[in-house]
PDB file of N, CA and C in Angstrom:
ATOM      1  N   UNK A  13       4.433   3.584 117.883  1.00 83.00           N
ATOM      2  CA  UNK A  13       4.655   4.091 116.546  1.00 83.00           C
ATOM      3  C   UNK A  13       6.142   4.015 116.185  1.00 83.00           C
ATOM      4  N   UNK A  14       6.379   3.778 114.930  1.00 83.00           N
ATOM      5  CA  UNK A  14       7.741   3.720 114.401  1.00 83.00           C
ATOM      6  C   UNK A  14       7.816   4.675 113.220  1.00 83.00           C
ATOM      7  N   UNK A  15       8.939   5.318 113.060  1.00 82.00           N
ATOM      8  CA  UNK A  15       9.104   6.320 112.013  1.00 82.00           C
ATOM      9  C   UNK A  15      10.264   5.970 111.095  1.00 82.00           C
ATOM     10  N   UNK A  16      10.074   6.265 109.831  1.00 84.00           N
ATOM     11  CA  UNK A  16      11.151   6.213 108.848  1.00 84.00           C
ATOM     12  C   UNK A  16      11.300   7.641 108.359  1.00 84.00           C
ATOM     13  N   UNK A  17      12.514   8.125 108.328  1.00 79.00           N
ATOM     14  CA  UNK A  17      12.699   9.487 107.849  1.00 79.00           C
ATOM     15  C   UNK A  17      13.924   9.581 106.960  1.00 79.00           C
ATOM     16  N   UNK A  18      13.940  10.643 106.176  1.00 82.00           N
ATOM     17  CA  UNK A  18      15.070  10.918 105.294  1.00 82.00           C
ATOM     18  C   UNK A  18      15.604  12.292 105.661  1.00 82.00           C
ATOM     19  N   UNK A  19      16.900  12.362 105.912  1.00 81.00           N
ATOM     20  CA  UNK A  19      17.571  13.627 106.197  1.00 81.00           C
ATOM     21  C   UNK A  19      18.383  14.022 104.979  1.00 81.00           C
ATOM     22  N   UNK A  20      18.527  15.326 104.791  1.00 84.00           N
ATOM     23  CA  UNK A  20      19.284  15.842 103.654  1.00 84.00           C
ATOM     24  C   UNK A  20      20.247  16.910 104.142  1.00 84.00           C
ATOM     25  N   UNK A  21      21.484  16.849 103.660  1.00 85.00           N
ATOM     26  CA  UNK A  21      22.486  17.869 103.955  1.00 85.00           C
ATOM     27  C   UNK A  21      22.686  18.688 102.694  1.00 85.00           C
ATOM     28  N   UNK A  22      22.109  19.883 102.663  1.00 83.00           N
ATOM     29  CA  UNK A  22      22.202  20.747 101.481  1.00 83.00           C
ATOM     30  C   UNK A  22      23.652  21.120 101.164  1.00 83.00           C
ATOM     31  N   UNK A  23      24.435  21.412 102.200  1.00 82.00           N
ATOM     32  CA  UNK A  23      25.805  21.858 101.965  1.00 82.00           C
ATOM     33  C   UNK A  23      26.681  20.781 101.338  1.00 82.00           C
ATOM     34  N   UNK A  24      26.318  19.498 101.499  1.00 81.00           N
ATOM     35  CA  UNK A  24      27.108  18.407 100.934  1.00 81.00           C
ATOM     36  C   UNK A  24      26.318  17.552  99.958  1.00 81.00           C
ATOM     37  N   UNK A  25      25.037  17.893  99.719  1.00 82.00           N
ATOM     38  CA  UNK A  25      24.166  17.124  98.831  1.00 82.00           C
ATOM     39  C   UNK A  25      24.197  15.642  99.204  1.00 82.00           C
ATOM     40  N   UNK A  26      24.005  15.359 100.499  1.00 81.00           N
ATOM     41  CA  UNK A  26      24.033  13.996 101.018  1.00 81.00           C
ATOM     42  C   UNK A  26      22.682  13.651 101.626  1.00 81.00           C
ATOM     43  N   UNK A  27      22.319  12.360 101.557  1.00 83.00           N
ATOM     44  CA  UNK A  27      21.072  11.848 102.123  1.00 83.00           C
ATOM     45  C   UNK A  27      21.388  10.850 103.221  1.00 83.00           C
ATOM     46  N   UNK A  28      20.502  10.774 104.224  1.00 76.00           N
ATOM     47  CA  UNK A  28      20.635   9.788 105.281  1.00 76.00           C
ATOM     48  C   UNK A  28      19.248   9.263 105.609  1.00 76.00           C
ATOM     49  N   UNK A  29      19.090   7.953 105.690  1.00 76.00           N
ATOM     50  CA  UNK A  29      17.799   7.327 105.952  1.00 76.00           C
ATOM     51  C   UNK A  29      17.903   6.528 107.247  1.00 76.00           C
ATOM     52  N   UNK A  30      16.930   6.706 108.118  1.00 70.00           N
ATOM     53  CA  UNK A  30      16.929   5.997 109.394  1.00 70.00           C
ATOM     54  C   UNK A  30      15.489   5.774 109.837  1.00 70.00           C
ATOM     55  N   UNK A  31      15.309   5.047 110.943  1.00 59.00           N
ATOM     56  CA  UNK A  31      13.947   4.770 111.381  1.00 59.00           C
ATOM     57  C   UNK A  31      13.650   5.206 112.809  1.00 59.00           C
ATOM     58  N   UNK A  32      14.405   6.122 113.370  1.00 59.00           N
ATOM     59  CA  UNK A  32      14.129   6.640 114.700  1.00 59.00           C
ATOM     60  C   UNK A  32      14.130   8.160 114.680  1.00 59.00           C
ATOM     61  N   UNK A  33      12.980   8.769 114.938  1.00 55.00           N
ATOM     62  CA  UNK A  33      12.827  10.216 114.822  1.00 55.00           C
ATOM     63  C   UNK A  33      13.780  11.009 115.727  1.00 55.00           C
ATOM     64  N   UNK A  34      14.004  10.537 116.940  1.00 69.00           N
ATOM     65  CA  UNK A  34      14.874  11.263 117.876  1.00 69.00           C
ATOM     66  C   UNK A  34      16.296  11.424 117.348  1.00 69.00           C
ATOM     67  N   UNK A  35      16.655  10.627 116.356  1.00 71.00           N
ATOM     68  CA  UNK A  35      18.019  10.664 115.837  1.00 71.00           C
ATOM     69  C   UNK A  35      18.363  11.983 115.149  1.00 71.00           C
ATOM     70  N   UNK A  36      17.378  12.745 114.670  1.00 72.00           N
ATOM     71  CA  UNK A  36      17.667  14.033 114.039  1.00 72.00           C
ATOM     72  C   UNK A  36      18.440  14.931 115.003  1.00 72.00           C
ATOM     73  N   UNK A  37      18.019  14.976 116.249  1.00 75.00           N
ATOM     74  CA  UNK A  37      18.741  15.776 117.248  1.00 75.00           C
ATOM     75  C   UNK A  37      20.163  15.269 117.440  1.00 75.00           C
ATOM     76  N   UNK A  38      20.315  13.960 117.464  1.00 78.00           N
ATOM     77  CA  UNK A  38      21.651  13.387 117.615  1.00 78.00           C
ATOM     78  C   UNK A  38      22.534  13.725 116.419  1.00 78.00           C
ATOM     79  N   UNK A  39      21.962  13.659 115.221  1.00 77.00           N
ATOM     80  CA  UNK A  39      22.742  13.972 114.018  1.00 77.00           C
ATOM     81  C   UNK A  39      23.201  15.429 114.038  1.00 77.00           C
ATOM     82  N   UNK A  40      22.295  16.347 114.333  1.00 77.00           N
ATOM     83  CA  UNK A  40      22.645  17.766 114.300  1.00 77.00           C
ATOM     84  C   UNK A  40      23.484  18.205 115.493  1.00 77.00           C
ATOM     85  N   UNK A  41      23.533  17.410 116.549  1.00 83.00           N
ATOM     86  CA  UNK A  41      24.384  17.753 117.691  1.00 83.00           C
ATOM     87  C   UNK A  41      25.820  17.291 117.468  1.00 83.00           C
ATOM     88  N   UNK A  42      26.041  16.502 116.402  1.00 82.00           N
ATOM     89  CA  UNK A  42      27.383  16.015 116.105  1.00 82.00           C
ATOM     90  C   UNK A  42      27.754  14.758 116.860  1.00 82.00           C
ATOM     91  N   UNK A  43      26.777  14.111 117.512  1.00 79.00           N
ATOM     92  CA  UNK A  43      27.066  12.908 118.298  1.00 79.00           C
ATOM     93  C   UNK A  43      27.081  11.628 117.459  1.00 79.00           C
ATOM     94  N   UNK A  44      26.710  11.719 116.198  1.00 78.00           N
ATOM     95  CA  UNK A  44      26.701  10.545 115.323  1.00 78.00           C
ATOM     96  C   UNK A  44      27.907  10.639 114.393  1.00 78.00           C
ATOM     97  N   UNK A  45      28.865   9.772 114.599  1.00 81.00           N
ATOM     98  CA  UNK A  45      30.144   9.838 113.883  1.00 81.00           C
ATOM     99  C   UNK A  45      29.990   9.834 112.365  1.00 81.00           C
ATOM    100  N   UNK A  46      29.118   8.975 111.830  1.00 80.00           N
ATOM    101  CA  UNK A  46      28.999   8.844 110.380  1.00 80.00           C
ATOM    102  C   UNK A  46      28.368  10.046 109.692  1.00 80.00           C
ATOM    103  N   UNK A  47      27.600  10.847 110.414  1.00 80.00           N
ATOM    104  CA  UNK A  47      26.936  11.990 109.779  1.00 80.00           C
ATOM    105  C   UNK A  47      27.484  13.335 110.263  1.00 80.00           C
ATOM    106  N   UNK A  48      28.387  13.312 111.203  1.00 83.00           N
ATOM    107  CA  UNK A  48      28.927  14.525 111.817  1.00 83.00           C
ATOM    108  C   UNK A  48      29.530  15.494 110.801  1.00 83.00           C
ATOM    109  N   UNK A  49      30.210  14.988 109.806  1.00 86.00           N
ATOM    110  CA  UNK A  49      30.909  15.838 108.838  1.00 86.00           C
ATOM    111  C   UNK A  49      29.968  16.579 107.889  1.00 86.00           C
ATOM    112  N   UNK A  50      28.693  16.212 107.867  1.00 84.00           N
ATOM    113  CA  UNK A  50      27.769  16.780 106.874  1.00 84.00           C
ATOM    114  C   UNK A  50      26.708  17.678 107.493  1.00 84.00           C
ATOM    115  N   UNK A  51      26.964  18.230 108.667  1.00 84.00           N
ATOM    116  CA  UNK A  51      26.011  19.115 109.347  1.00 84.00           C
ATOM    117  C   UNK A  51      25.749  20.370 108.530  1.00 84.00           C
ATOM    118  N   UNK A  52      24.593  20.972 108.602  1.00 83.00           N
ATOM    119  CA  UNK A  52      23.405  20.546 109.330  1.00 83.00           C
ATOM    120  C   UNK A  52      22.531  19.633 108.472  1.00 83.00           C
ATOM    121  N   UNK A  53      21.729  18.806 109.132  1.00 82.00           N
ATOM    122  CA  UNK A  53      20.778  17.922 108.473  1.00 82.00           C
ATOM    123  C   UNK A  53      19.384  18.506 108.608  1.00 82.00           C
ATOM    124  N   UNK A  54      18.564  18.269 107.616  1.00 81.00           N
ATOM    125  CA  UNK A  54      17.179  18.726 107.639  1.00 81.00           C
ATOM    126  C   UNK A  54      16.284  17.544 107.286  1.00 81.00           C
ATOM    127  N   UNK A  55      15.189  17.373 108.017  1.00 81.00           N
ATOM    128  CA  UNK A  55      14.260  16.290 107.703  1.00 81.00           C
ATOM    129  C   UNK A  55      13.424  16.711 106.499  1.00 81.00           C
ATOM    130  N   UNK A  56      13.492  15.931 105.422  1.00 83.00           N
ATOM    131  CA  UNK A  56      12.764  16.270 104.198  1.00 83.00           C
ATOM    132  C   UNK A  56      11.610  15.305 103.925  1.00 83.00           C
ATOM    133  N   UNK A  57      11.506  14.244 104.715  1.00 85.00           N
ATOM    134  CA  UNK A  57      10.446  13.263 104.496  1.00 85.00           C
ATOM    135  C   UNK A  57      10.340  12.379 105.732  1.00 85.00           C
ATOM    136  N   UNK A  58       9.106  11.992 106.088  1.00 85.00           N
ATOM    137  CA  UNK A  58       8.940  11.005 107.147  1.00 85.00           C
ATOM    138  C   UNK A  58       7.640  10.251 106.958  1.00 85.00           C
ATOM    139  N   UNK A  59       7.625   9.038 107.447  1.00 89.00           N
ATOM    140  CA  UNK A  59       6.451   8.171 107.408  1.00 89.00           C
ATOM    141  C   UNK A  59       6.303   7.519 108.776  1.00 89.00           C
ATOM    142  N   UNK A  60       5.070   7.209 109.138  1.00 89.00           N
ATOM    143  CA  UNK A  60       4.787   6.581 110.416  1.00 89.00           C
ATOM    144  C   UNK A  60       4.210   5.182 110.186  1.00 89.00           C
ATOM    145  N   UNK A  61       4.657   4.226 110.990  1.00 92.00           N
ATOM    146  CA  UNK A  61       4.198   2.843 110.876  1.00 92.00           C
ATOM    147  C   UNK A  61       3.786   2.331 112.246  1.00 92.00           C
ATOM    148  N   UNK A  62       2.832   1.419 112.271  1.00 94.00           N
ATOM    149  CA  UNK A  62       2.392   0.807 113.526  1.00 94.00           C
ATOM    150  C   UNK A  62       3.347  -0.291 113.988  1.00 94.00           C
ATOM    151  N   UNK A  63       3.955  -0.973 113.039  1.00 93.00           N
ATOM    152  CA  UNK A  63       4.825  -2.102 113.365  1.00 93.00           C
ATOM    153  C   UNK A  63       6.282  -1.806 113.019  1.00 93.00           C
ATOM    154  N   UNK A  64       7.174  -2.232 113.897  1.00 90.00           N
ATOM    155  CA  UNK A  64       8.608  -2.047 113.647  1.00 90.00           C
ATOM    156  C   UNK A  64       9.026  -2.750 112.355  1.00 90.00           C
ATOM    157  N   UNK A  65       8.462  -3.919 112.112  1.00 94.00           N
ATOM    158  CA  UNK A  65       8.790  -4.690 110.910  1.00 94.00           C
ATOM    159  C   UNK A  65       8.454  -3.906 109.637  1.00 94.00           C
ATOM    160  N   UNK A  66       7.322  -3.198 109.635  1.00 94.00           N
ATOM    161  CA  UNK A  66       6.936  -2.380 108.474  1.00 94.00           C
ATOM    162  C   UNK A  66       7.917  -1.227 108.272  1.00 94.00           C
ATOM    163  N   UNK A  67       8.278  -0.555 109.370  1.00 91.00           N
ATOM    164  CA  UNK A  67       9.215   0.569 109.288  1.00 91.00           C
ATOM    165  C   UNK A  67      10.577   0.096 108.788  1.00 91.00           C
ATOM    166  N   UNK A  68      11.029  -1.028 109.292  1.00 91.00           N
ATOM    167  CA  UNK A  68      12.337  -1.569 108.879  1.00 91.00           C
ATOM    168  C   UNK A  68      12.325  -1.957 107.402  1.00 91.00           C
ATOM    169  N   UNK A  69      11.216  -2.537 106.941  1.00 95.00           N
ATOM    170  CA  UNK A  69      11.089  -2.883 105.524  1.00 95.00           C
ATOM    171  C   UNK A  69      11.153  -1.660 104.629  1.00 95.00           C
ATOM    172  N   UNK A  70      10.467  -0.588 105.031  1.00 93.00           N
ATOM    173  CA  UNK A  70      10.487   0.653 104.240  1.00 93.00           C
ATOM    174  C   UNK A  70      11.883   1.270 104.241  1.00 93.00           C
ATOM    175  N   UNK A  71      12.542   1.254 105.396  1.00 90.00           N
ATOM    176  CA  UNK A  71      13.898   1.789 105.479  1.00 90.00           C
ATOM    177  C   UNK A  71      14.829   1.026 104.536  1.00 90.00           C
ATOM    178  N   UNK A  72      14.736  -0.290 104.554  1.00 93.00           N
ATOM    179  CA  UNK A  72      15.577  -1.100 103.672  1.00 93.00           C
ATOM    180  C   UNK A  72      15.295  -0.790 102.203  1.00 93.00           C
ATOM    181  N   UNK A  73      14.001  -0.642 101.853  1.00 95.00           N
ATOM    182  CA  UNK A  73      13.649  -0.315 100.467  1.00 95.00           C
ATOM    183  C   UNK A  73      14.260   1.021 100.053  1.00 95.00           C
ATOM    184  N   UNK A  74      14.161   2.032 100.907  1.00 92.00           N
ATOM    185  CA  UNK A  74      14.672   3.364 100.557  1.00 92.00           C
ATOM    186  C   UNK A  74      16.176   3.383 100.340  1.00 92.00           C
ATOM    187  N   UNK A  75      16.879   2.375 100.850  1.00 91.00           N
ATOM    188  CA  UNK A  75      18.326   2.293 100.675  1.00 91.00           C
ATOM    189  C   UNK A  75      18.727   1.500  99.427  1.00 91.00           C
ATOM    190  N   UNK A  76      17.748   0.952  98.710  1.00 94.00           N
ATOM    191  CA  UNK A  76      18.036   0.205  97.481  1.00 94.00           C
ATOM    192  C   UNK A  76      18.087   1.160  96.298  1.00 94.00           C
ATOM    193  N   UNK A  77      18.508   0.656  95.139  1.00 95.00           N
ATOM    194  CA  UNK A  77      18.517   1.481  93.919  1.00 95.00           C
ATOM    195  C   UNK A  77      17.109   1.959  93.588  1.00 95.00           C
ATOM    196  N   UNK A  78      16.118   1.091  93.720  1.00 95.00           N
ATOM    197  CA  UNK A  78      14.728   1.489  93.448  1.00 95.00           C
ATOM    198  C   UNK A  78      14.279   2.567  94.427  1.00 95.00           C
ATOM    199  N   UNK A  79      14.686   2.455  95.692  1.00 92.00           N
ATOM    200  CA  UNK A  79      14.345   3.457  96.689  1.00 92.00           C
ATOM    201  C   UNK A  79      15.005   4.796  96.400  1.00 92.00           C
ATOM    202  N   UNK A  80      16.233   4.775  95.920  1.00 89.00           N
ATOM    203  CA  UNK A  80      16.919   6.027  95.548  1.00 89.00           C
ATOM    204  C   UNK A  80      16.212   6.684  94.366  1.00 89.00           C
ATOM    205  N   UNK A  81      15.745   5.870  93.408  1.00 91.00           N
ATOM    206  CA  UNK A  81      14.981   6.436  92.281  1.00 91.00           C
ATOM    207  C   UNK A  81      13.688   7.072  92.789  1.00 91.00           C
ATOM    208  N   UNK A  82      13.015   6.374  93.696  1.00 91.00           N
ATOM    209  CA  UNK A  82      11.780   6.916  94.267  1.00 91.00           C
ATOM    210  C   UNK A  82      12.054   8.245  94.948  1.00 91.00           C
ATOM    211  N   UNK A  83      13.124   8.291  95.745  1.00 87.00           N
ATOM    212  CA  UNK A  83      13.487   9.525  96.453  1.00 87.00           C
ATOM    213  C   UNK A  83      13.769  10.660  95.464  1.00 87.00           C
ATOM    214  N   UNK A  84      14.505  10.359  94.411  1.00 85.00           N
ATOM    215  CA  UNK A  84      14.838  11.373  93.412  1.00 85.00           C
ATOM    216  C   UNK A  84      13.589  11.918  92.730  1.00 85.00           C
ATOM    217  N   UNK A  85      12.616  11.056  92.472  1.00 88.00           N
ATOM    218  CA  UNK A  85      11.404  11.453  91.765  1.00 88.00           C
ATOM    219  C   UNK A  85      10.344  12.079  92.658  1.00 88.00           C
ATOM    220  N   UNK A  86      10.423  11.885  93.961  1.00 88.00           N
ATOM    221  CA  UNK A  86       9.331  12.311  94.829  1.00 88.00           C
ATOM    222  C   UNK A  86       9.694  13.281  95.939  1.00 88.00           C
ATOM    223  N   UNK A  87      10.965  13.473  96.196  1.00 84.00           N
ATOM    224  CA  UNK A  87      11.358  14.357  97.293  1.00 84.00           C
ATOM    225  C   UNK A  87      12.259  15.449  96.755  1.00 84.00           C
ATOM    226  N   UNK A  88      11.875  16.668  96.994  1.00 70.00           N
ATOM    227  CA  UNK A  88      12.662  17.818  96.584  1.00 70.00           C
ATOM    228  C   UNK A  88      12.996  18.613  97.844  1.00 70.00           C
ATOM    229  N   UNK A  89      14.245  18.580  98.315  1.00 64.00           N
ATOM    230  CA  UNK A  89      14.607  19.291  99.541  1.00 64.00           C
ATOM    231  C   UNK A  89      14.347  20.792  99.432  1.00 64.00           C
ATOM    232  N   UNK A  90      13.988  21.381 100.552  1.00 59.00           N
ATOM    233  CA  UNK A  90      13.794  22.828 100.602  1.00 59.00           C
ATOM    234  C   UNK A  90      15.060  23.524 100.125  1.00 59.00           C
ATOM    235  N   UNK A  91      14.927  24.504  99.273  1.00 57.00           N
ATOM    236  CA  UNK A  91      16.076  25.231  98.766  1.00 57.00           C
ATOM    237  C   UNK A  91      16.707  24.624  97.528  1.00 57.00           C
ATOM    238  N   UNK A  92      16.272  23.409  97.142  1.00 56.00           N
ATOM    239  CA  UNK A  92      16.803  22.797  95.921  1.00 56.00           C
ATOM    240  C   UNK A  92      16.308  23.592  94.726  1.00 56.00           C
ATOM    241  N   UNK A  93      17.142  23.748  93.731  1.00 52.00           N
ATOM    242  CA  UNK A  93      16.772  24.572  92.581  1.00 52.00           C
ATOM    243  C   UNK A  93      16.399  23.763  91.353  1.00 52.00           C
ATOM    244  N   UNK A  94      16.541  22.465  91.420  1.00 53.00           N
ATOM    245  CA  UNK A  94      16.217  21.645  90.257  1.00 53.00           C
ATOM    246  C   UNK A  94      15.141  20.633  90.581  1.00 53.00           C
ATOM    247  N   UNK A  95      14.259  20.442  89.607  1.00 49.00           N
ATOM    248  CA  UNK A  95      13.268  19.384  89.694  1.00 49.00           C
ATOM    249  C   UNK A  95      13.831  18.175  88.962  1.00 49.00           C
ATOM    250  N   UNK A  96      13.422  16.966  89.342  1.00 51.00           N
ATOM    251  CA  UNK A  96      13.843  15.804  88.565  1.00 51.00           C
ATOM    252  C   UNK A  96      13.422  15.987  87.115  1.00 51.00           C
ATOM    253  N   UNK A  97      14.254  15.611  86.140  1.00 53.00           N
ATOM    254  CA  UNK A  97      13.958  15.841  84.724  1.00 53.00           C
ATOM    255  C   UNK A  97      12.580  15.354  84.293  1.00 53.00           C
ATOM    256  N   UNK A  98      12.145  14.207  84.799  1.00 53.00           N
ATOM    257  CA  UNK A  98      10.851  13.669  84.375  1.00 53.00           C
ATOM    258  C   UNK A  98       9.675  14.475  84.929  1.00 53.00           C
ATOM    259  N   UNK A  99       9.909  15.322  85.945  1.00 51.00           N
ATOM    260  CA  UNK A  99       8.832  16.141  86.505  1.00 51.00           C
ATOM    261  C   UNK A  99       8.957  17.601  86.095  1.00 51.00           C
ATOM    262  N   UNK A 100      10.076  17.980  85.489  1.00 50.00           N
ATOM    263  CA  UNK A 100      10.318  19.383  85.153  1.00 50.00           C
ATOM    264  C   UNK A 100       9.258  19.953  84.214  1.00 50.00           C
ATOM    265  N   UNK A 101       8.788  19.127  83.293  1.00 54.00           N
ATOM    266  CA  UNK A 101       7.812  19.588  82.316  1.00 54.00           C
ATOM    267  C   UNK A 101       6.530  20.080  82.996  1.00 54.00           C
ATOM    268  N   UNK A 102       6.094  19.387  84.025  1.00 50.00           N
ATOM    269  CA  UNK A 102       4.856  19.782  84.708  1.00 50.00           C
ATOM    270  C   UNK A 102       5.000  21.143  85.384  1.00 50.00           C
ATOM    271  N   UNK A 103       6.234  21.550  85.695  1.00 45.00           N
ATOM    272  CA  UNK A 103       6.466  22.853  86.309  1.00 45.00           C
ATOM    273  C   UNK A 103       6.869  23.899  85.262  1.00 45.00           C
ATOM    274  N   UNK A 104       7.042  23.459  84.014  1.00 48.00           N
ATOM    275  CA  UNK A 104       7.404  24.377  82.940  1.00 48.00           C
ATOM    276  C   UNK A 104       8.756  25.021  83.131  1.00 48.00           C
ATOM    277  N   UNK A 105       9.702  24.296  83.706  1.00 44.00           N
ATOM    278  CA  UNK A 105      10.991  24.897  84.020  1.00 44.00           C
ATOM    279  C   UNK A 105      12.143  24.322  83.235  1.00 44.00           C
ATOM    280  N   UNK A 106      11.924  23.249  82.531  1.00 45.00           N
ATOM    281  CA  UNK A 106      13.035  22.633  81.806  1.00 45.00           C
ATOM    282  C   UNK A 106      14.095  22.076  82.729  1.00 45.00           C
ATOM    283  N   UNK A 107      13.734  21.783  83.982  1.00 44.00           N
ATOM    284  CA  UNK A 107      14.675  21.143  84.883  1.00 44.00           C
ATOM    285  C   UNK A 107      15.133  22.014  86.030  1.00 44.00           C
ATOM    286  N   UNK A 108      14.921  23.331  85.953  1.00 42.00           N
ATOM    287  CA  UNK A 108      15.315  24.169  87.069  1.00 42.00           C
ATOM    288  C   UNK A 108      14.150  25.019  87.520  1.00 42.00           C
ATOM    289  N   UNK A 109      14.139  25.355  88.782  1.00 39.00           N
ATOM    290  CA  UNK A 109      13.114  26.202  89.365  1.00 39.00           C
ATOM    291  C   UNK A 109      13.512  27.651  89.127  1.00 39.00           C
ATOM    292  N   UNK A 110      12.585  28.462  88.663  1.00 36.00           N
ATOM    293  CA  UNK A 110      12.941  29.860  88.369  1.00 36.00           C
ATOM    294  C   UNK A 110      12.087  30.825  89.132  1.00 36.00           C
TER     295      UNK A 110
END
């Protein structure tokens, strides 16, 4: 099995996308230089694939502009107070969670 996951740093409003589940521990332990400054990370989304090629393709897509739009419209990190504007109406909040 191969995994694609998205990590979110609430304190810095930063996203990180990778395809190895064990990496969450590495990120939060501070052993990953590029993400060390944005601790703590929380897993907000994950998908499982049978083939490495499929997981790598999804990871690449999530890093594109279209993938960022998808993430904005479909993933709301725990503790976030705003819904994406296009979905706010369905929650009756006008863009913020109350």
